[in-house]
Every structure is written in structure tokens, then in C-alpha cells.
Amino acid sequence: MINKNTYKIKGRIWIEINNETFIGGGKARLLRKIAELGSLRKAAAEMNLSYRQAWYSLNQMNKAGKEPLIILKRGGKHGGIAQITTFGKLILTQFKKIENDFDKFLDLHNNRFNF
């Protein structure tokens, strides 16, 4: 009998501070969307998150980091804005490098994995 199952090693990566998630894939996507759209509300809507969920994630990151990653400014008639900080850009850049290295690690081991 031939087993036609395809095995694949999968994984996720995140960074913790004091046993709490600081940033992972979902939070990184949220930061990128905020940077792209300039709005927490719009980023949350595009990601199918409630504003409350998105705000909570962002607030956790801002409190845990040595500096804020995003600065929120309340708006009036046209809504507020959200700006990624220099520190936020640095975190995203470094996290992307870590994700790329992790993907290479998984690819390497998937190529070696054969039974």
C-alpha cells in the first residue's frame, strides 16, 4: 500500500515580552495595514477585526515596547489618523527578517523530511 499523504513541517513565530506576545504574524499584519491606510479603523475593517480588537492589540504593543509603535490622533469630522513611528518601522523590519529566516528554516527541513 502506497501512502500518498504529503507531510509538511509548519510553524509560527512570535516575540514575547514578560511571557506576553509582543508581536506575531497577526499583529505585524495589523501594523502594516495601519501604515498603509493611516487609520486603525480602516485597517481593522480590512482585516475583519473589530475596532476594539485592533485597538487592544495595538495598545498592548505600545505599552510593551520601549517606545510606541503607532501614534493615534483622534479626528473630528473626517476621523482620526494613525501613524507608524520610527520604532514601529524598525520592529516591522526586524520581524520580517526573522519571519524570512524562519521560512528558510522550515523549507530546509521540509526538504530533508521524507518518510
PDB file of N, CA, C and O in Angstrom, residues 66-93:
ATOM      1  N   LYS A  66       9.557  49.581  24.123  1.00  0.00           N
ATOM      2  CA  LYS A  66      10.281  50.653  24.811  1.00  0.00           C
ATOM      3  C   LYS A  66       9.808  52.022  24.347  1.00  0.00           C
ATOM      4  O   LYS A  66      10.029  53.020  25.018  1.00  0.00           O
ATOM      5  N   GLU A  67       9.150  52.041  23.180  1.00  0.00           N
ATOM      6  CA  GLU A  67       8.535  53.253  22.629  1.00  0.00           C
ATOM      7  C   GLU A  67       7.245  52.831  21.938  1.00  0.00           C
ATOM      8  O   GLU A  67       7.095  51.669  21.572  1.00  0.00           O
ATOM      9  N   PRO A  68       6.329  53.755  21.685  1.00  0.00           N
ATOM     10  CA  PRO A  68       5.118  53.406  20.927  1.00  0.00           C
ATOM     11  C   PRO A  68       5.471  53.007  19.491  1.00  0.00           C
ATOM     12  O   PRO A  68       6.424  53.520  18.911  1.00  0.00           O
ATOM     13  N   LEU A  69       4.700  52.084  18.936  1.00  0.00           N
ATOM     14  CA  LEU A  69       4.875  51.650  17.555  1.00  0.00           C
ATOM     15  C   LEU A  69       3.973  52.447  16.616  1.00  0.00           C
ATOM     16  O   LEU A  69       4.309  52.665  15.463  1.00  0.00           O
ATOM     17  N   ILE A  70       2.826  52.837  17.126  1.00  0.00           N
ATOM     18  CA  ILE A  70       1.845  53.611  16.367  1.00  0.00           C
ATOM     19  C   ILE A  70       1.363  54.752  17.251  1.00  0.00           C
ATOM     20  O   ILE A  70       1.144  54.573  18.442  1.00  0.00           O
ATOM     21  N   ILE A  71       1.193  55.902  16.648  1.00  0.00           N
ATOM     22  CA  ILE A  71       0.609  57.041  17.362  1.00  0.00           C
ATOM     23  C   ILE A  71      -0.770  57.292  16.763  1.00  0.00           C
ATOM     24  O   ILE A  71      -0.918  57.432  15.547  1.00  0.00           O
ATOM     25  N   LEU A  72      -1.760  57.290  17.627  1.00  0.00           N
ATOM     26  CA  LEU A  72      -3.142  57.551  17.206  1.00  0.00           C
ATOM     27  C   LEU A  72      -3.494  58.994  17.534  1.00  0.00           C
ATOM     28  O   LEU A  72      -3.213  59.472  18.628  1.00  0.00           O
ATOM     29  N   LYS A  73      -4.102  59.651  16.577  1.00  0.00           N
ATOM     30  CA  LYS A  73      -4.589  61.017  16.793  1.00  0.00           C
ATOM     31  C   LYS A  73      -6.074  61.019  16.504  1.00  0.00           C
ATOM     32  O   LYS A  73      -6.504  60.655  15.408  1.00  0.00           O
ATOM     33  N   ARG A  74      -6.833  61.405  17.503  1.00  0.00           N
ATOM     34  CA  ARG A  74      -8.280  61.464  17.322  1.00  0.00           C
ATOM     35  C   ARG A  74      -8.633  62.519  16.294  1.00  0.00           C
ATOM     36  O   ARG A  74      -8.030  63.578  16.237  1.00  0.00           O
ATOM     37  N   GLY A  75      -9.635  62.189  15.532  1.00  0.00           N
ATOM     38  CA  GLY A  75     -10.048  63.109  14.477  1.00  0.00           C
ATOM     39  C   GLY A  75     -11.380  63.734  14.780  1.00  0.00           C
ATOM     40  O   GLY A  75     -12.064  63.360  15.700  1.00  0.00           O
ATOM     41  N   GLY A  76     -11.718  64.611  13.984  1.00  0.00           N
ATOM     42  CA  GLY A  76     -13.010  65.273  14.108  1.00  0.00           C
ATOM     43  C   GLY A  76     -13.922  64.789  13.011  1.00  0.00           C
ATOM     44  O   GLY A  76     -14.250  63.611  12.912  1.00  0.00           O
ATOM     45  N   LYS A  77     -14.261  65.668  12.151  1.00  0.00           N
ATOM     46  CA  LYS A  77     -15.218  65.431  11.080  1.00  0.00           C
ATOM     47  C   LYS A  77     -14.818  64.279  10.151  1.00  0.00           C
ATOM     48  O   LYS A  77     -15.643  63.496   9.717  1.00  0.00           O
ATOM     49  N   HIS A  78     -13.541  64.151   9.848  1.00  0.00           N
ATOM     50  CA  HIS A  78     -13.079  63.141   8.897  1.00  0.00           C
ATOM     51  C   HIS A  78     -12.411  61.943   9.571  1.00  0.00           C
ATOM     52  O   HIS A  78     -11.823  61.110   8.894  1.00  0.00           O
ATOM     53  N   GLY A  79     -12.488  61.837  10.873  1.00  0.00           N
ATOM     54  CA  GLY A  79     -11.881  60.717  11.574  1.00  0.00           C
ATOM     55  C   GLY A  79     -10.449  61.003  11.956  1.00  0.00           C
ATOM     56  O   GLY A  79      -9.861  62.005  11.566  1.00  0.00           O
ATOM     57  N   GLY A  80      -9.885  60.073  12.727  1.00  0.00           N
ATOM     58  CA  GLY A  80      -8.526  60.253  13.208  1.00  0.00           C
ATOM     59  C   GLY A  80      -7.514  59.680  12.240  1.00  0.00           C
ATOM     60  O   GLY A  80      -7.848  59.195  11.174  1.00  0.00           O
ATOM     61  N   ILE A  81      -6.266  59.781  12.651  1.00  0.00           N
ATOM     62  CA  ILE A  81      -5.200  59.188  11.854  1.00  0.00           C
ATOM     63  C   ILE A  81      -4.343  58.313  12.760  1.00  0.00           C
ATOM     64  O   ILE A  81      -4.330  58.481  13.984  1.00  0.00           O
ATOM     65  N   ALA A  82      -3.660  57.394  12.140  1.00  0.00           N
ATOM     66  CA  ALA A  82      -2.724  56.532  12.845  1.00  0.00           C
ATOM     67  C   ALA A  82      -1.413  56.574  12.076  1.00  0.00           C
ATOM     68  O   ALA A  82      -1.401  56.386  10.862  1.00  0.00           O
ATOM     69  N   GLN A  83      -0.344  56.848  12.795  1.00  0.00           N
ATOM     70  CA  GLN A  83       0.971  56.942  12.159  1.00  0.00           C
ATOM     71  C   GLN A  83       1.918  55.949  12.789  1.00  0.00           C
ATOM     72  O   GLN A  83       2.013  55.863  14.021  1.00  0.00           O
ATOM     73  N   ILE A  84       2.624  55.202  11.942  1.00  0.00           N
ATOM     74  CA  ILE A  84       3.644  54.291  12.446  1.00  0.00           C
ATOM     75  C   ILE A  84       4.874  55.115  12.814  1.00  0.00           C
ATOM     76  O   ILE A  84       5.238  56.053  12.097  1.00  0.00           O
ATOM     77  N   THR A  85       5.468  54.799  13.942  1.00  0.00           N
ATOM     78  CA  THR A  85       6.650  55.518  14.408  1.00  0.00           C
ATOM     79  C   THR A  85       7.909  54.894  13.798  1.00  0.00           C
ATOM     80  O   THR A  85       7.866  53.807  13.218  1.00  0.00           O
ATOM     81  N   THR A  86       9.016  55.570  13.984  1.00  0.00           N
ATOM     82  CA  THR A  86      10.304  55.029  13.547  1.00  0.00           C
ATOM     83  C   THR A  86      10.559  53.696  14.244  1.00  0.00           C
ATOM     84  O   THR A  86      11.031  52.736  13.628  1.00  0.00           O
ATOM     85  N   PHE A  87      10.241  53.636  15.521  1.00  0.00           N
ATOM     86  CA  PHE A  87      10.402  52.383  16.277  1.00  0.00           C
ATOM     87  C   PHE A  87       9.492  51.296  15.707  1.00  0.00           C
ATOM     88  O   PHE A  87       9.901  50.144  15.561  1.00  0.00           O
ATOM     89  N   GLY A  88       8.268  51.648  15.354  1.00  0.00           N
ATOM     90  CA  GLY A  88       7.342  50.689  14.756  1.00  0.00           C
ATOM     91  C   GLY A  88       7.875  50.136  13.445  1.00  0.00           C
ATOM     92  O   GLY A  88       7.793  48.937  13.161  1.00  0.00           O
ATOM     93  N   LYS A  89       8.461  51.021  12.615  1.00  0.00           N
ATOM     94  CA  LYS A  89       9.061  50.583  11.344  1.00  0.00           C
ATOM     95  C   LYS A  89      10.229  49.640  11.598  1.00  0.00           C
ATOM     96  O   LYS A  89      10.399  48.640  10.894  1.00  0.00           O
ATOM     97  N   LEU A  90      11.032  49.953  12.610  1.00  0.00           N
ATOM     98  CA  LEU A  90      12.165  49.099  12.959  1.00  0.00           C
ATOM     99  C   LEU A  90      11.687  47.714  13.394  1.00  0.00           C
ATOM    100  O   LEU A  90      12.224  46.690  12.944  1.00  0.00           O
ATOM    101  N   ILE A  91      10.674  47.674  14.244  1.00  0.00           N
ATOM    102  CA  ILE A  91      10.131  46.395  14.709  1.00  0.00           C
ATOM    103  C   ILE A  91       9.622  45.582  13.521  1.00  0.00           C
ATOM    104  O   ILE A  91       9.890  44.382  13.411  1.00  0.00           O
ATOM    105  N   LEU A  92       8.871  46.221  12.620  1.00  0.00           N
ATOM    106  CA  LEU A  92       8.353  45.503  11.448  1.00  0.00           C
ATOM    107  C   LEU A  92       9.473  44.976  10.558  1.00  0.00           C
ATOM    108  O   LEU A  92       9.412  43.842  10.081  1.00  0.00           O
ATOM    109  N   THR A  93      10.495  45.774  10.337  1.00  0.00           N
ATOM    110  CA  THR A  93      11.625  45.350   9.510  1.00  0.00           C
ATOM    111  C   THR A  93      12.333  44.157  10.133  1.00  0.00           C
ATOM    112  O   THR A  93      12.620  43.157   9.464  1.00  0.00           O
TER     113      THR A  93
END
